[in-house]
Each structure stands twice: as structure tokens, then as C-alpha cells.
């Protein structure tokens, strides 16, 4: 049985399960729920492939962290792995990568995020 969880970024960051927020950020950078990062070694490999300068990735991470302090940002986990996200921009528009999920995961995402937010998502 799959174990799903929807959490706010701030709660994820506070819990810091195996540096999940950094793994989640790397997953978001890649823009694909098919390529999840589940270990420090995988994360380092992805950083080296995606960024010529690993320091630049950390700079991007800290910029990302400061940007989302002021927006609602939800992370959707399946078996403790980040598979989707959604956030509300300052102008009120909701952004998500829910369309990359399979139908079962989308249904669970929709159930957990709630009808009000689901209607506003572009999917």
C-alpha cells in the first residue's frame, strides 16, 4: 500500500527528514517527478550534471528558500519521496507539476490538496 503525505514546505524543512527539502529542491530543478532524488549520492550526481558550479546550485537553493517564505508551498510525498509540488504565486495564481503524475497519484493529490485549490491549479 502506498503511503501519501501532503505537507507545507516549512513543515518539511523543520522536520528535515534526511535533508528532504534539499532533495525536493533538486527534484524541482529537474522538473520531473520521474527522476526522484532519494540519496545524497544521487543528489550530488544530479548537481554535477545540472550545474557547472555546485556553489551556484546552493545559491539557487537559498534564493528558492527566501522566495517561498512568502508563498504557500505544498510538497506531495509518496512513500517519503517527493513526487509533486504546488504553490501560490504572489499574484494568487497556483502553479503545480501535478500533470506529471499518474492518474492514481493525481487522484490522491487532488484529495489531499482539497477542491478549492484543485480548481485553481492549471492541469
Coordinates of C-alpha atoms in Angstrom, one line a residue:
X1 CA 0.0 0.0 0.0
X2 CA 1.3 3.5 -0.9
X3 CA 1.9 6.0 1.8
X4 CA 1.0 9.5 0.7
X5 CA 1.6 12.8 2.6
X6 CA 0.9 16.4 1.7
X7 CA 2.9 18.9 3.7
X8 CA 3.8 22.5 3.7
X9 CA 7.4 23.3 2.7
X10 CA 8.1 24.9 6.1
X11 CA 7.0 21.7 7.9
X12 CA 9.1 19.6 5.6
X13 CA 12.1 21.8 6.3
X14 CA 11.5 21.8 10.0
X15 CA 11.4 18.0 10.1
X16 CA 14.5 17.7 7.9
X17 CA 13.9 14.0 7.2
X18 CA 17.2 13.0 5.5
X19 CA 17.7 16.5 4.1
X20 CA 14.4 16.0 2.2
X21 CA 14.0 19.7 1.5
X22 CA 17.3 19.8 -0.4
X23 CA 16.4 16.6 -2.3
X24 CA 13.0 18.2 -3.1
X25 CA 14.6 21.3 -4.4
X26 CA 16.9 19.2 -6.7
X27 CA 13.8 17.3 -7.9
X28 CA 12.1 20.6 -8.6
X29 CA 15.1 21.9 -10.5
X30 CA 15.0 18.9 -12.8
X31 CA 11.2 19.4 -13.3
X32 CA 10.3 15.7 -13.5
X33 CA 8.6 13.5 -11.0
X34 CA 10.0 10.6 -12.9
X35 CA 13.6 11.4 -11.7
X36 CA 13.3 11.5 -8.0
X37 CA 16.4 12.0 -5.8
X38 CA 16.4 9.7 -2.8
X39 CA 20.0 9.8 -1.6
X40 CA 22.8 12.2 -1.0
X41 CA 24.9 10.4 -3.7
X42 CA 22.2 10.8 -6.3
X43 CA 21.8 14.5 -5.4
X44 CA 25.5 15.2 -5.8
X45 CA 25.5 13.4 -9.2
X46 CA 22.5 15.5 -10.4
X47 CA 24.0 18.7 -9.1
X48 CA 27.2 17.9 -11.1
X49 CA 25.2 17.2 -14.2
X50 CA 22.8 20.1 -14.0
X51 CA 25.1 22.8 -12.6
X52 CA 28.6 23.5 -13.8
X53 CA 29.3 25.2 -10.5
X54 CA 27.8 23.3 -7.4
X55 CA 28.1 26.6 -5.5
X56 CA 25.6 28.1 -7.9
X57 CA 23.1 25.3 -7.1
X58 CA 23.4 26.2 -3.4
X59 CA 22.9 29.8 -4.2
X60 CA 19.8 28.9 -6.2
X61 CA 18.6 26.8 -3.2
X62 CA 18.9 29.7 -0.8
X63 CA 17.2 32.1 -3.3
X64 CA 14.4 29.5 -3.6
X65 CA 14.2 29.2 0.2
X66 CA 13.8 33.0 0.5
X67 CA 11.3 33.2 -2.3
X68 CA 9.0 30.6 -0.8
X69 CA 9.0 32.1 2.7
X70 CA 6.3 34.4 1.4
X71 CA 4.1 32.0 -0.5
X72 CA 2.0 28.9 0.2
X73 CA 4.1 26.0 -1.0
X74 CA 3.0 22.3 -0.6
X75 CA 5.0 19.2 -1.3
X76 CA 3.4 15.9 -2.0
X77 CA 5.2 12.8 -1.0
X78 CA 4.7 9.1 -1.9
X79 CA 6.5 6.6 0.3
X80 CA 8.5 9.5 1.7
X81 CA 9.7 10.6 -1.7
X82 CA 8.8 14.0 -3.2
X83 CA 6.7 13.4 -6.3
X84 CA 4.8 16.7 -6.7
X85 CA 4.5 20.3 -5.5
X86 CA 2.2 23.2 -5.8
X87 CA 2.5 26.8 -4.7
X88 CA 0.6 30.0 -4.9
X89 CA 2.4 32.9 -6.5
X90 CA 2.1 36.4 -5.1
X91 CA -0.5 37.3 -7.8
X92 CA -2.7 34.4 -6.5
X93 CA -2.0 32.0 -9.3
X94 CA -1.4 28.4 -8.3
X95 CA 1.5 26.5 -10.0
X96 CA 2.0 22.8 -9.9
X97 CA 3.6 19.8 -11.7
X98 CA 0.6 17.6 -11.0
X99 CA 0.2 16.8 -14.7
X100 CA 3.4 14.7 -14.5
X101 CA 1.7 12.3 -12.0
X102 CA -0.1 9.1 -13.0
X103 CA -3.9 9.0 -12.5
X104 CA -3.8 7.3 -9.1
X105 CA -1.3 9.8 -7.7
X106 CA -3.2 12.7 -9.2
X107 CA -6.4 11.5 -7.5
X108 CA -4.6 11.3 -4.2
X109 CA -3.1 14.7 -4.7
X110 CA -6.5 16.2 -5.5
X111 CA -8.0 14.6 -2.4
X112 CA -5.3 15.9 -0.1
X113 CA -4.9 19.4 -1.6
X114 CA -8.7 20.0 -1.4
X115 CA -11.3 21.0 -4.0
X116 CA -10.7 24.8 -3.6
X117 CA -7.0 24.7 -4.5
X118 CA -7.5 21.9 -7.1
X119 CA -9.9 24.1 -9.1
X120 CA -7.3 26.8 -9.3
X121 CA -4.5 24.6 -10.4
X122 CA -3.5 24.6 -14.1
X123 CA -3.7 20.9 -15.1

